[in-house]
Amino acid sequence: MKVEFSAAQIAAMLGGKIDGDPETKVSNVARIEDGAPGMLSFLANPKYIHYIYETKSSIVLVNADFVPAAPVKATMIRVPDAYEAFAQLLAVYQEYTNNKVGVSELAYISDDAEYGENCYIGEFAFIGNRVRMGKNVKVYPQVYVGDDAVIGDDTVLYPGVKLYAMTHVGKNCIIHSGAVLGADGFGFAPQPDGTYKKVPQIGNVFVGDNVEIGANTTIDRSTMESTKIHNGVKLDNLIQIAHNVELGENTAIAAQSGIAGSTHVGRNCVIAGQVGISGHIQIADRTTFGPQSGVMGSVREPGKTLMGYPAYDYKTYLKDTVRQRHVAELETRIAELEKKLETLLSK
């Protein structure tokens, strides 16, 4: 169903002021440079100011202090922060478009499972024994929820998510397609004959509130107790979190990073793409790792920015990278100096 909002409705939601026609309507969003009639865009970066004079979008969100240098055809809505306001509108739009409710006849729900009001459970979803789901939970088709799992209010599980038994997911979480929570940790004991004996993994995965987990990300169950993902953590696609790992509140991790077992990452850390973190170490609060860093040991001091392999001070790393580019040149110069020295000594 097509959902339309007028400039007046949008301004009321955002507490903004209208420059133009308050009855202008939009039904979708677009970048300001790709705008079309019926679209809403925003202008926050000064580099894109020139687009506002030529955009075909019907409504553009602008910062309250924006002063146009030429006439603007689009209806403008002035808000304190255009980017933040745009994000707020996207959330409202998503709520309208994804507001699914009801239980499909093709879903399997165990007799002793419980779910709250206004839930959605799609086709071929499987809800195991003694599962507890709160209100407004959305379980899309082909989701598997194992026995004794707990899912908090307003959480969304997109198609193909797999929650193994005893997995706990908090309130207002988003778990994207293909994510697997609660698979066995990589625990094997070497044997004298060179083989490996599996160590049973009897713990679970605990996910706090307001967590987002990207597509095809995997979080392993602990050997004992819980692998813990605390409130506000944001995980990109294709991330591996091993058994017994603990991620502190509001830590963000980009794609293709991996954290080995029993490592504790502090609060408000930022881990860029393709970072590898060794097991059984401690990472202090507010630590930042640049892309493709290799973290071999603990980081004890909060607020550090590190990069490289093994990871070390970011500014020093950048200086060393510049120096490395001149190694070949220096090698040539040294060889020339050696020849000149040999000539002088021979005389």
Rosetta silent file (secondary structure, phi, psi, omega in degrees, C-alpha in Angstrom):
SEQUENCE: MKVEFSAAQIAAMLGGKIDGDPETKVSNVARIEDGAPGMLSFLANPKYIHYIYETKSSIVLVNADFVPAAPVKATMIRVPDAYEAFAQLLAVYQEYTNNKVGVSELAYISDDAEYGENCYIGEFAFIGNRVRMGKNVKVYPQVYVGDDAVIGDDTVLYPGVKLYAMTHVGKNCIIHSGAVLGADGFGFAPQPDGTYKKVPQIGNVFVGDNVEIGANTTIDRSTMESTKIHNGVKLDNLIQIAHNVELGENTAIAAQSGIAGSTHVGRNCVIAGQVGISGHIQIADRTTFGPQSGVMGSVREPGKTLMGYPAYDYKTYLKDTVRQRHVAELETRIAELEKKLETLLSK
SCORE:     score description
SCORE:     0.000 S_00000001
   1 L     0.000  132.559  179.948    0.000    0.000    0.000 S_00000001
   2 L   -76.917  127.325 -179.604    1.311    3.410   -0.956 S_00000001
   3 L  -110.464  125.955  179.821    1.719    5.712    2.050 S_00000001
   4 L  -113.965  144.819  174.506    1.760    9.476    1.506 S_00000001
   5 E  -127.739  139.159  176.208    2.795   12.240    3.885 S_00000001
   6 E   -89.530  162.416  176.988    2.218   15.946    3.401 S_00000001
   7 H   -58.326  -37.803  179.702    4.757   18.629    4.202 S_00000001
   8 H   -63.885  -41.819  178.877    2.485   19.752    7.035 S_00000001
   9 H   -65.598  -42.247 -179.349    2.443   16.245    8.551 S_00000001
  10 H   -65.438  -44.562  178.715    6.203   15.885    8.235 S_00000001
  11 H   -60.885  -37.977  178.584    6.863   19.290    9.770 S_00000001
  12 H   -65.579  -40.333  179.086    4.568   18.396   12.669 S_00000001
  13 H   -64.776  -37.425 -173.410    6.440   15.148   13.285 S_00000001
  14 H   -97.221   -8.714 -174.621    9.827   16.868   13.207 S_00000001
  15 L    68.804   34.284 -176.737    8.929   20.173   14.780 S_00000001
  16 L  -100.777  172.527  178.433   10.059   21.934   11.602 S_00000001
  17 E  -114.878  139.544 -173.924    9.017   25.065    9.729 S_00000001
  18 E   -95.526  132.488  166.721    7.750   24.994    6.147 S_00000001
  19 E  -113.652   99.747 -178.029    9.028   27.140    3.285 S_00000001
  20 L   132.293 -153.209 -174.355    6.606   26.424    0.438 S_00000001
  21 L   -86.412  115.796 -179.309    3.358   24.533    0.012 S_00000001
  22 L   -68.487  -14.645 -179.945    2.282   22.663    3.184 S_00000001
  23 L   -91.098   -1.535  177.079    0.041   20.370    1.075 S_00000001
  24 L   -57.838  133.998 -176.138    2.948   19.005   -0.979 S_00000001
  25 E  -117.245  147.033  175.965    2.906   15.208   -0.663 S_00000001
  26 E  -133.743  153.144  179.482    5.649   12.571   -0.835 S_00000001
  27 L  -129.944   -0.251  179.346    5.520    8.774   -0.784 S_00000001
  28 E  -157.880  177.481 -177.987    9.201    7.809   -0.909 S_00000001
  29 E  -123.097  157.791  179.684   12.721    9.094   -0.287 S_00000001
  30 L  -159.019  156.891  171.427   15.716    9.753   -2.524 S_00000001
  31 L   -63.173  150.053 -174.570   19.147   11.351   -2.509 S_00000001
  32 H   -61.531  -31.355 -179.922   18.902   15.022   -3.358 S_00000001
  33 H   -78.609  -16.215 -178.664   20.821   14.498   -6.609 S_00000001
  34 H  -111.998   18.154 -173.393   18.491   11.650   -7.677 S_00000001
  35 L   -62.889  158.055  177.651   15.212   13.293   -6.664 S_00000001
  36 L  -149.864  161.566  177.550   11.920   12.915   -8.497 S_00000001
  37 L   -54.098  138.401 -178.399    8.382   14.199   -7.991 S_00000001
  38 L    84.797    4.393 -179.747    6.799   12.643   -4.910 S_00000001
  39 E  -105.414  153.279  173.201   10.184   12.103   -3.276 S_00000001
  40 E  -114.596  134.901  178.292   11.638   13.544   -0.078 S_00000001
  41 E  -129.072  177.753  176.082   15.350   14.390    0.224 S_00000001
  42 E  -139.541  155.262  177.247   17.588   16.150    2.695 S_00000001
  43 E  -125.784  111.681  178.736   20.464   18.625    2.538 S_00000001
  44 L  -126.125  -36.051 -177.897   23.055   18.407    5.316 S_00000001
  45 L   -88.627  125.520 -179.787   26.479   18.376    3.615 S_00000001
  46 H   -56.764  -24.816  179.842   27.570   21.768    2.178 S_00000001
  47 H   -63.096  -19.886 -175.099   29.115   19.931   -0.797 S_00000001
  48 H  -104.788   10.231 -176.449   25.599   19.173   -2.040 S_00000001
  49 H   -57.857  -38.629 -175.834   24.113   22.657   -1.758 S_00000001
  50 H   -62.255  -23.654 -178.913   24.070   23.184   -5.528 S_00000001
  51 H   -70.162  -24.451 -175.526   21.680   20.232   -5.927 S_00000001
  52 H   -67.325  -22.485 -179.384   18.890   21.963   -4.017 S_00000001
  53 H   -84.573  -12.030 -177.964   18.404   24.442   -6.875 S_00000001
  54 L  -125.360   -6.719 -177.390   17.965   21.679   -9.455 S_00000001
  55 L   -62.521  147.840  177.226   16.530   18.713   -7.520 S_00000001
  56 L   -97.656    0.320  176.758   13.195   17.329   -8.677 S_00000001
  57 L   -61.204  146.934 -177.133   12.281   16.102   -5.193 S_00000001
  58 L   -78.280  -34.857 -179.475    9.023   17.575   -3.905 S_00000001
  59 E  -132.059  139.060  176.487   10.239   18.162   -0.340 S_00000001
  60 E  -129.900  128.413  172.353   13.748   18.775    1.003 S_00000001
  61 E   -81.460  131.744  179.463   14.753   18.843    4.661 S_00000001
  62 E  -132.702  158.197  174.773   17.283   21.595    5.363 S_00000001
  63 E   -66.181  149.057 -174.557   19.049   22.919    8.433 S_00000001
  64 L   -57.934  -29.944 -176.054   17.233   25.804   10.099 S_00000001
  65 L   -92.339    8.082 -178.614   20.011   28.275    9.280 S_00000001
  66 L   -68.363  130.130  178.403   20.153   27.457    5.546 S_00000001
  67 L  -119.071  109.306 -177.963   19.948   30.601    3.374 S_00000001
  68 L   -69.100  143.679  178.845   19.322   29.860   -0.331 S_00000001
  69 L   -93.735   -5.316  179.693   21.313   31.842   -2.869 S_00000001
  70 L  -154.730  167.377  179.223   18.664   31.329   -5.577 S_00000001
  71 L   -59.919  142.938  178.132   14.999   30.278   -5.792 S_00000001
  72 L  -115.402  121.718 -177.534   14.250   26.717   -4.657 S_00000001
  73 L   -72.050  -35.753 -177.167   11.400   24.903   -6.425 S_00000001
  74 L   -71.394  153.601  170.413   11.004   22.204   -3.767 S_00000001
  75 E   -74.465  127.120 -179.486    9.090   22.775   -0.546 S_00000001
  76 E  -101.432  141.747  172.139   11.674   23.100    2.216 S_00000001
  77 E  -118.577  117.613 -177.476   11.185   22.007    5.812 S_00000001
  78 E   -88.359  127.429 -179.466   13.617   23.671    8.194 S_00000001
  79 E  -135.407  160.825  179.939   14.779   21.524   11.136 S_00000001
  80 L   -59.167  -39.900 -178.713   17.633   21.820   13.635 S_00000001
  81 L  -140.478  106.732 -173.901   19.557   18.898   12.063 S_00000001
  82 H   -63.806  -38.723 -178.352   18.489   17.748    8.584 S_00000001
  83 H   -66.792  -45.500  179.303   20.415   14.458    8.690 S_00000001
  84 H   -64.278  -39.636  179.163   19.016   13.444   12.065 S_00000001
  85 H   -64.809  -38.772  178.729   15.506   14.449   10.986 S_00000001
  86 H   -63.706  -42.585  177.767   15.833   12.371    7.804 S_00000001
  87 H   -61.389  -38.994  178.424   16.874    9.335    9.868 S_00000001
  88 H   -63.022  -41.484  179.118   13.848    9.882   12.085 S_00000001
  89 H   -67.583  -37.647  177.543   11.549    9.937    9.053 S_00000001
  90 H   -60.468  -38.225  178.489   13.099    6.762    7.659 S_00000001
  91 H   -64.385  -41.061  178.725   12.267    5.035   10.922 S_00000001
  92 H   -64.678  -44.039 -179.845    8.647    6.220   10.678 S_00000001
  93 H   -61.915  -42.645  179.780    8.434    5.094    7.032 S_00000001
  94 H   -64.074  -37.823  178.643    9.870    1.687    7.893 S_00000001
  95 H   -62.347  -40.178  178.663    7.368    1.286   10.698 S_00000001
  96 H   -67.252  -45.791 -174.066    4.507    1.926    8.266 S_00000001
  97 H   -76.310  -26.921 -177.408    5.795   -0.357    5.534 S_00000001
  98 L  -105.974   20.097 -175.365    6.871   -3.215    7.841 S_00000001
  99 L   -81.932   65.511 -179.743    3.885   -3.112   10.157 S_00000001
 100 L   -87.015  141.084  178.755    2.989   -6.769    9.711 S_00000001
 101 L  -140.506  145.355  175.663    0.700   -8.452   12.225 S_00000001
 102 E   117.938  162.276 -177.357   -0.740  -11.955   12.414 S_00000001
 103 E  -116.592  124.465  179.967    0.309  -15.595   12.440 S_00000001
 104 L   -70.740  143.488  175.063    0.547  -17.577    9.226 S_00000001
 105 L   -66.188  -17.924 -179.054   -1.216  -20.928    9.060 S_00000001
 106 L   -91.885    1.830  175.697    1.993  -22.280    7.552 S_00000001
 107 L   -86.136  150.781  174.490    4.092  -21.433   10.629 S_00000001
 108 E  -107.396  124.363  179.102    4.835  -24.074   13.277 S_00000001
 109 E  -128.745  121.697 -179.830    4.428  -22.936   16.890 S_00000001
 110 L   -60.590  150.753 -175.946    4.898  -25.362   19.778 S_00000001
 111 L   -61.539  -31.346 -177.261    1.934  -25.758   22.074 S_00000001
 112 L   -99.466   10.691  173.588    3.821  -24.412   25.089 S_00000001
 113 L   -79.752  152.537  179.877    5.371  -21.418   23.282 S_00000001
 114 E  -130.528  141.696  175.216    4.065  -17.971   24.177 S_00000001
 115 E  -143.384  149.296 -174.737    3.963  -14.725   22.228 S_00000001
 116 L   -82.589 -174.380 -177.242    2.545  -11.301   23.016 S_00000001
 117 L   -71.870  154.340  176.275    0.009   -9.129   21.263 S_00000001
 118 L    62.249   28.642  176.652    0.514   -7.669   17.781 S_00000001
 119 L   -83.499  157.426  172.295    3.145  -10.229   16.801 S_00000001
 120 E  -123.879  128.342  176.181    3.839  -11.343   13.246 S_00000001
 121 E  -130.526  112.442 -171.529    4.967  -14.902   12.519 S_00000001
 122 L   -84.211 -179.974 -177.180    5.485  -15.626    8.836 S_00000001
 123 L   -59.140  136.644  174.262    5.289  -18.689    6.633 S_00000001
 124 L    63.019   17.354  169.281    7.451  -21.706    7.533 S_00000001
 125 L   -72.853  150.106  179.041    8.780  -20.111   10.703 S_00000001
 126 E  -123.497  122.037  179.540    9.508  -22.621   13.475 S_00000001
 127 E  -116.220  114.546 -170.824    8.938  -21.682   17.121 S_00000001
 128 L   -79.676 -173.130 -176.527   10.252  -24.330   19.522 S_00000001
 129 L   -65.834  137.514  173.011    9.236  -25.589   22.936 S_00000001
 130 L    61.163   21.095  175.282    8.860  -23.121   25.813 S_00000001
 131 L   -67.997  141.727  177.602    9.817  -20.123   23.645 S_00000001
 132 E  -123.508  117.867  178.654    8.824  -16.761   25.139 S_00000001
 133 E  -120.873  138.020  179.668    8.248  -13.813   22.804 S_00000001
 134 L   -78.633 -164.725 -178.862    7.110  -10.344   23.854 S_00000001
 135 L   -84.530  155.179  176.507    4.661   -8.034   22.138 S_00000001
 136 L    62.102   20.293  176.950    5.122   -6.534   18.655 S_00000001
 137 L   -76.432  141.464  178.536    7.760   -9.131   17.742 S_00000001
 138 E  -119.921  118.537  179.893    8.147   -9.802   14.017 S_00000001
 139 E  -116.210  105.607 -175.166    9.317  -13.241   12.911 S_00000001
 140 L   -78.169  169.227 -176.270    9.675  -13.359    9.137 S_00000001
 141 L   -54.299  145.389  174.351    9.374  -16.512    7.009 S_00000001
 142 L    66.032   23.945  171.754   11.795  -19.408    7.516 S_00000001
 143 L   -83.281  141.107  175.155   13.071  -18.189   10.871 S_00000001
 144 E  -113.422  124.129  176.592   14.068  -20.905   13.351 S_00000001
 145 E  -119.982  111.078 -173.964   13.667  -20.205   17.080 S_00000001
 146 L   -75.050  172.388 -176.576   14.981  -23.068   19.213 S_00000001
 147 L   -55.749  141.295  173.765   13.674  -24.407   22.491 S_00000001
 148 L    64.935   15.671  175.714   13.678  -22.104   25.540 S_00000001
 149 L   -73.340  154.299  178.623   14.660  -19.036   23.529 S_00000001
 150 E  -127.411  132.554  179.855   13.533  -15.629   24.760 S_00000001
 151 E  -130.839  124.727 -175.994   12.760  -12.658   22.477 S_00000001
 152 L   -79.697  171.121 -179.383   11.925   -9.221   23.880 S_00000001
 153 L   -54.646  143.839  169.771    9.283   -6.698   22.811 S_00000001
 154 L    65.309   18.234  178.375    9.539   -4.996   19.396 S_00000001
 155 L   -88.232  145.918 -178.339   12.349   -7.206   18.115 S_00000001
 156 E  -119.740  127.265  173.405   12.503   -8.125   14.417 S_00000001
 157 E  -113.145  111.002 -177.543   13.931  -11.377   13.021 S_00000001
 158 L   -78.534  169.771 -170.897   14.266  -11.162    9.248 S_00000001
 159 L   -53.569  135.476  174.059   13.941  -14.188    6.923 S_00000001
 160 L    83.256    5.227  175.859   16.240  -17.103    7.582 S_00000001
 161 L   -67.031  143.385  178.673   17.491  -16.061   11.028 S_00000001
 162 E  -125.012  118.308  174.407   18.444  -19.025   13.230 S_00000001
 163 E  -111.475  111.760  177.718   18.310  -18.825   17.018 S_00000001
 164 L   -68.044  171.252 -177.707   19.600  -21.986   18.666 S_00000001
 165 L   -55.084  141.947  173.723   18.125  -23.250   21.922 S_00000001
 166 L    71.905    6.444  177.177   18.290  -20.986   25.001 S_00000001
 167 L   -66.985  136.620  178.682   19.298  -17.895   23.007 S_00000001
 168 E  -114.367  123.061  177.156   18.155  -14.705   24.707 S_00000001
 169 E  -121.501  130.885 -175.190   17.430  -11.601   22.597 S_00000001
 170 L   -79.179 -160.920 -176.961   16.371   -8.371   24.278 S_00000001
 171 L   -83.574  149.361  171.367   13.930   -5.633   23.362 S_00000001
 172 L    56.376   40.258  177.106   13.926   -3.534   20.186 S_00000001
 173 L   -99.749  157.355  174.825   16.586   -5.597   18.423 S_00000001
 174 E  -128.313  123.607  178.119   16.990   -6.168   14.677 S_00000001
 175 E  -122.405  119.696 -172.142   18.552   -9.391   13.390 S_00000001
 176 L   -87.501  167.933 -171.160   19.036   -9.581    9.638 S_00000001
 177 L   -53.720  138.083  173.409   18.698  -12.505    7.256 S_00000001
 178 L    83.239   -6.168  178.216   21.014  -15.454    7.618 S_00000001
 179 L   -67.146  143.701  179.516   22.370  -14.529   11.043 S_00000001
 180 E  -126.456  119.093  179.698   23.006  -17.514   13.321 S_00000001
 181 E  -116.036  121.942  174.128   23.028  -17.096   17.087 S_00000001
 182 E   105.143    6.595  173.561   23.965  -19.976   19.362 S_00000001
 183 E   -64.592  160.404 -177.983   25.885  -22.393   17.148 S_00000001
 184 L   -59.657  139.525  170.499   28.594  -24.368   18.962 S_00000001
 185 L   -67.538  161.255 -175.559   31.795  -22.564   19.806 S_00000001
 186 L   -84.064   76.690 -176.525   34.979  -23.830   18.165 S_00000001
 187 L  -117.666  111.897 -179.321   36.093  -26.017   21.064 S_00000001
 188 E  -140.227  134.253  179.847   38.218  -29.091   20.367 S_00000001
 189 E   -98.369  120.785  178.404   40.781  -30.828   22.576 S_00000001
 190 E   -62.051  139.059  179.315   43.892  -32.159   20.750 S_00000001
 191 L  -107.542  157.222 -178.580   44.464  -35.891   21.291 S_00000001
 192 L   -55.889  -28.827 -178.046   47.783  -37.786   21.450 S_00000001
 193 L   -87.278    7.196  177.423   47.052  -39.469   18.105 S_00000001
 194 L    92.352   -4.993  177.133   46.649  -36.090   16.355 S_00000001
 195 L   -88.076  178.061 -179.781   42.857  -36.105   16.275 S_00000001
 196 E  -124.281  138.095  176.162   40.516  -33.674   18.048 S_00000001
 197 E  -105.869  127.675 -177.375   37.854  -34.406   20.641 S_00000001
 198 E   -67.213  133.601  173.279   34.866  -32.057   20.656 S_00000001
 199 L   -94.392  118.451 -178.250   34.328  -30.092   23.864 S_00000001
 200 L   -57.568  139.273  178.419   30.557  -29.774   24.465 S_00000001
 201 L  -107.824  104.081 -170.261   29.279  -26.197   24.352 S_00000001
 202 L  -110.201    6.507  178.098   26.478  -26.010   26.913 S_00000001
 203 L   -86.926 -155.551 -179.727   26.121  -22.239   27.362 S_00000001
 204 E  -148.139 -174.163  173.661   24.064  -19.800   25.331 S_00000001
 205 E  -112.921  130.224  176.209   24.070  -16.394   23.625 S_00000001
 206 E  -114.747  122.608  178.749   22.721  -13.386   25.491 S_00000001
 207 E  -117.351  128.074 -178.903   21.830  -10.276   23.455 S_00000001
 208 L   -77.941 -159.089 -178.184   20.767   -7.094   25.258 S_00000001
 209 L   -88.439  154.185  173.844   18.356   -4.368   24.169 S_00000001
 210 L    59.053   37.340  178.789   18.614   -2.116   21.077 S_00000001
 211 L  -100.901  141.439  172.841   21.129   -4.381   19.341 S_00000001
 212 E  -121.941  132.515 -176.659   21.363   -4.734   15.557 S_00000001
 213 E  -124.723  124.344 -173.476   23.022   -7.775   13.973 S_00000001
 214 L   -76.146  171.060 -177.173   23.817   -7.833   10.257 S_00000001
 215 L   -62.497  138.281  175.908   23.146  -10.480    7.632 S_00000001
 216 L    60.185   23.086  171.343   25.113  -13.736    7.852 S_00000001
 217 L   -84.834  144.958 -178.104   26.788  -12.728   11.093 S_00000001
 218 E  -124.088  135.679  177.393   27.432  -15.598   13.510 S_00000001
 219 E  -128.184  115.456 -173.982   27.613  -15.504   17.297 S_00000001
 220 E   -82.786  147.134  173.859   28.648  -18.766   18.961 S_00000001
 221 L   -68.133  155.436 -178.628   27.241  -20.098   22.212 S_00000001
 222 L   -81.127  161.187  174.270   29.632  -20.226   25.150 S_00000001
 223 L   -62.899  -46.488  172.592   31.256  -23.331   26.523 S_00000001
 224 L  -139.796  162.293 -179.124   29.551  -22.463   29.822 S_00000001
 225 L    59.540 -131.906 -171.197   27.497  -19.440   30.892 S_00000001
 226 E  -136.232  141.746  158.597   26.895  -16.879   28.071 S_00000001
 227 E   -78.711  126.862 -168.139   28.458  -15.182   25.090 S_00000001
 228 E  -116.958  125.394  174.305   27.297  -11.617   25.844 S_00000001
 229 E  -115.654  106.407 -170.464   26.318   -8.846   23.446 S_00000001
 230 L   -81.730  174.149 -174.059   25.375   -5.886   25.621 S_00000001
 231 L   -52.606  138.816  171.406   22.851   -3.094   25.030 S_00000001
 232 L    79.417    2.832  179.389   23.254   -0.891   21.975 S_00000001
 233 L   -68.137  141.612  178.302   25.852   -3.001   20.137 S_00000001
 234 E  -123.786  118.842 -179.202   25.786   -2.664   16.333 S_00000001
 235 E  -116.393  131.649  178.633   27.196   -5.495   14.205 S_00000001
 236 L   -77.291 -172.288  176.864   27.603   -5.318   10.435 S_00000001
 237 L   -74.075  155.702  168.911   27.241   -8.239    8.008 S_00000001
 238 L    57.361   49.463  176.671   29.593  -11.228    7.915 S_00000001
 239 L  -113.221  143.624  176.569   31.058  -10.935   11.409 S_00000001
 240 E  -114.074  119.603  174.273   32.232  -13.862   13.546 S_00000001
 241 E  -113.030  115.910 -173.295   31.894  -13.617   17.325 S_00000001
 242 L   -82.344  177.084 -175.142   33.383  -16.678   19.007 S_00000001
 243 L   -65.684  145.078  176.197   32.340  -18.435   22.203 S_00000001
 244 L    68.833    8.651  175.981   32.572  -16.655   25.564 S_00000001
 245 L   -71.879  149.994  174.098   33.200  -13.263   23.932 S_00000001
 246 E  -129.936  125.062  178.183   31.727  -10.206   25.641 S_00000001
 247 E  -109.126  124.203 -178.125   30.964   -6.982   23.755 S_00000001
 248 L   -72.906  166.817 -176.205   30.405   -3.870   25.850 S_00000001
 249 L   -55.940  138.178  172.384   27.551   -1.424   25.425 S_00000001
 250 L    62.085   24.745  172.165   27.346    0.650   22.230 S_00000001
 251 L   -82.556  140.579 -178.758   30.314   -1.007   20.548 S_00000001
 252 E  -121.525  135.373 -177.261   30.142   -1.011   16.727 S_00000001
 253 E  -131.278  129.012 -179.245   31.874   -3.526   14.447 S_00000001
 254 L   -87.174  173.001 -168.538   32.119   -3.356   10.643 S_00000001
 255 L   -60.383  150.654  171.558   31.933   -6.234    8.169 S_00000001
 256 L    66.123   19.514  172.832   34.242   -9.239    7.976 S_00000001
 257 L   -88.674  157.493  179.335   35.766   -8.732   11.397 S_00000001
 258 E  -142.127  140.493  179.099   36.310  -11.652   13.757 S_00000001
 259 E  -123.796  122.965 -178.000   36.822  -11.947   17.484 S_00000001
 260 L   -77.049  169.914 -168.710   38.328  -15.114   18.931 S_00000001
 261 L   -60.527  145.422  171.892   37.080  -16.848   22.051 S_00000001
 262 L    64.953   19.454  174.346   36.903  -15.402   25.560 S_00000001
 263 L   -88.183  139.484  178.136   37.921  -11.870   24.554 S_00000001
 264 E  -110.071  120.252  178.325   36.220   -9.003   26.369 S_00000001
 265 E  -105.479  133.284 -174.934   35.659   -5.810   24.371 S_00000001
 266 L   -74.999 -169.079 -178.999   34.766   -2.678   26.332 S_00000001
 267 L   -80.058  150.820  172.153   32.062   -0.070   25.878 S_00000001
 268 L    53.740   34.046  174.288   31.804    2.341   22.959 S_00000001
 269 L   -84.753  153.730  176.473   34.564    0.674   20.957 S_00000001
 270 E  -125.556  120.949 -177.169   34.721    1.046   17.164 S_00000001
 271 E  -120.716  113.450 -176.082   36.123   -1.856   15.144 S_00000001
 272 L   -74.426 -178.040 -174.729   36.522   -1.256   11.410 S_00000001
 273 L   -67.605  145.883  174.435   36.227   -3.839    8.632 S_00000001
 274 L    59.925   33.471  174.018   38.350   -7.000    8.433 S_00000001
 275 L   -87.298  136.506  175.383   39.842   -6.612   11.894 S_00000001
 276 E  -113.008  126.321 -177.729   41.059   -9.798   13.559 S_00000001
 277 E  -119.067  126.168 -178.464   41.162   -9.927   17.356 S_00000001
 278 L   -67.514  168.552 -178.458   42.921  -12.735   19.215 S_00000001
 279 L   -87.723  161.009  173.145   41.333  -14.714   22.007 S_00000001
 280 L    60.895   38.073  176.895   41.584  -14.349   25.791 S_00000001
 281 L  -127.430  169.787 -178.538   42.459  -10.635   25.774 S_00000001
 282 E  -117.975  133.134  176.795   40.920   -7.437   27.134 S_00000001
 283 E  -116.182  122.770 -175.190   40.059   -4.351   25.065 S_00000001
 284 L   -69.825  162.595  177.797   39.520   -1.139   27.034 S_00000001
 285 L   -57.749  147.124  172.476   36.521    1.164   26.632 S_00000001
 286 L    62.496   25.933  174.354   36.419    3.569   23.669 S_00000001
 287 L   -80.020  140.875  176.337   39.156    1.767   21.749 S_00000001
 288 E  -121.197  131.300  175.649   39.140    2.241   17.962 S_00000001
 289 E  -115.071  127.724  175.589   40.773   -0.180   15.503 S_00000001
 290 L   -71.453  168.330 -175.347   41.395    0.842   11.882 S_00000001
 291 L   -61.336  143.106  176.996   40.574   -1.520    8.982 S_00000001
 292 L    62.629   24.617  175.651   42.473   -4.798    8.628 S_00000001
 293 L   -73.064  150.734  173.585   44.146   -4.421   11.997 S_00000001
 294 E  -116.481  115.086 -173.934   45.487   -7.490   13.745 S_00000001
 295 E  -102.895  109.861 -172.648   45.032   -7.316   17.503 S_00000001
 296 L   -99.283  -23.779 -176.708   47.418   -9.713   19.240 S_00000001
 297 L  -140.237  174.304 -176.941   47.324   -8.497   22.837 S_00000001
 298 L   -66.512  150.659  172.459   45.235   -6.622   25.376 S_00000001
 299 E  -114.245  110.103 -171.960   44.620   -2.885   25.167 S_00000001
 300 L   -91.118  -29.156 -174.596   44.569   -1.582   28.740 S_00000001
 301 L   -93.222  125.356 -178.317   44.311    2.188   28.277 S_00000001
 302 L   -66.330  153.470  170.720   40.870    3.559   27.258 S_00000001
 303 L    80.913   11.473 -179.082   40.371    5.801   24.256 S_00000001
 304 L   -81.534  148.119  171.876   43.270    4.585   22.093 S_00000001
 305 E  -114.996  122.324 -172.367   43.144    4.489   18.283 S_00000001
 306 E  -128.531  155.804  179.117   45.189    1.647   16.801 S_00000001
 307 E  -161.482  157.757  177.133   45.904    0.230   13.357 S_00000001
 308 L   101.718 -179.013  179.161   48.203   -2.196   11.564 S_00000001
 309 L  -134.350  115.546   -9.706   49.478   -5.700   12.223 S_00000001
 310 L   -67.861  153.598 -173.668   50.119   -6.064   15.032 S_00000001
 311 L   -63.508  135.631  175.321   47.957   -3.046   15.856 S_00000001
 312 E  -146.492 -175.053 -171.445   49.742   -0.017   17.345 S_00000001
 313 E   -49.813  130.550 -173.405   49.275    3.750   17.638 S_00000001
 314 H   -61.747  -45.702 -178.445   47.329    5.064   14.632 S_00000001
 315 H   -65.418  -39.931  177.050   49.357    8.261   14.099 S_00000001
 316 H   -64.774  -39.067  177.850   52.632    6.350   14.328 S_00000001
 317 H   -59.797  -43.630 -179.832   51.244    3.815   11.866 S_00000001
 318 H   -63.771  -41.125  178.047   50.474    6.568    9.334 S_00000001
 319 H   -63.887  -42.106  179.435   53.994    8.011    9.669 S_00000001
 320 H   -64.225  -35.819  179.133   55.526    4.553    9.239 S_00000001
 321 H   -63.728  -40.074  176.872   53.406    3.978    6.125 S_00000001
 322 H   -64.114  -43.078  179.822   54.808    7.158    4.562 S_00000001
 323 H   -62.418  -40.424 -178.046   58.339    6.077    5.436 S_00000001
 324 H   -60.858  -30.374 -179.616   57.804    2.639    3.902 S_00000001
 325 L   -67.440  -19.154 -178.087   56.979    4.238    0.554 S_00000001
 326 L  -102.674    7.430 -177.435   60.490    5.662    0.431 S_00000001
 327 H   -61.867  -45.366 -178.959   62.337    2.434    1.313 S_00000001
 328 H   -62.241  -42.751  178.044   63.229    1.612   -2.310 S_00000001
 329 H   -61.390  -43.954  178.958   64.483    5.154   -2.869 S_00000001
 330 H   -64.614  -37.966  178.609   66.600    5.005    0.288 S_00000001
 331 H   -61.791  -42.653  177.927   67.991    1.628   -0.742 S_00000001
 332 H   -63.185  -43.891 -179.154   69.128    3.082   -4.072 S_00000001
 333 H   -64.780  -39.240  178.031   70.721    6.083   -2.376 S_00000001
 334 H   -64.838  -42.432  178.858   72.564    3.864    0.123 S_00000001
 335 H   -61.153  -40.304  178.283   73.895    1.672   -2.693 S_00000001
 336 H   -65.169  -40.966  178.404   75.185    4.784   -4.504 S_00000001
 337 H   -65.055  -37.985  178.233   76.832    6.057   -1.331 S_00000001
 338 H   -63.692  -39.991  178.441   78.510    2.673   -0.777 S_00000001
 339 H   -64.507  -43.644  179.105   79.954    2.771   -4.282 S_00000001
 340 H   -63.698  -38.311  178.700   81.274    6.283   -3.754 S_00000001
 341 H   -65.625  -41.672  178.062   82.781    5.256   -0.414 S_00000001
 342 H   -61.264  -40.077  179.615   84.493    2.244   -2.011 S_00000001
 343 H   -64.209  -43.221  179.504   85.943    4.527   -4.719 S_00000001
 344 H   -64.293  -42.762 -179.339   87.276    6.963   -2.111 S_00000001
 345 H   -66.694  -33.939 -179.005   88.796    4.165   -0.022 S_00000001
 346 H   -68.546  -22.616  179.026   90.490    2.615   -3.061 S_00000001
 347 L   -84.464    0.000    0.000   92.302    5.887   -3.696 S_00000001
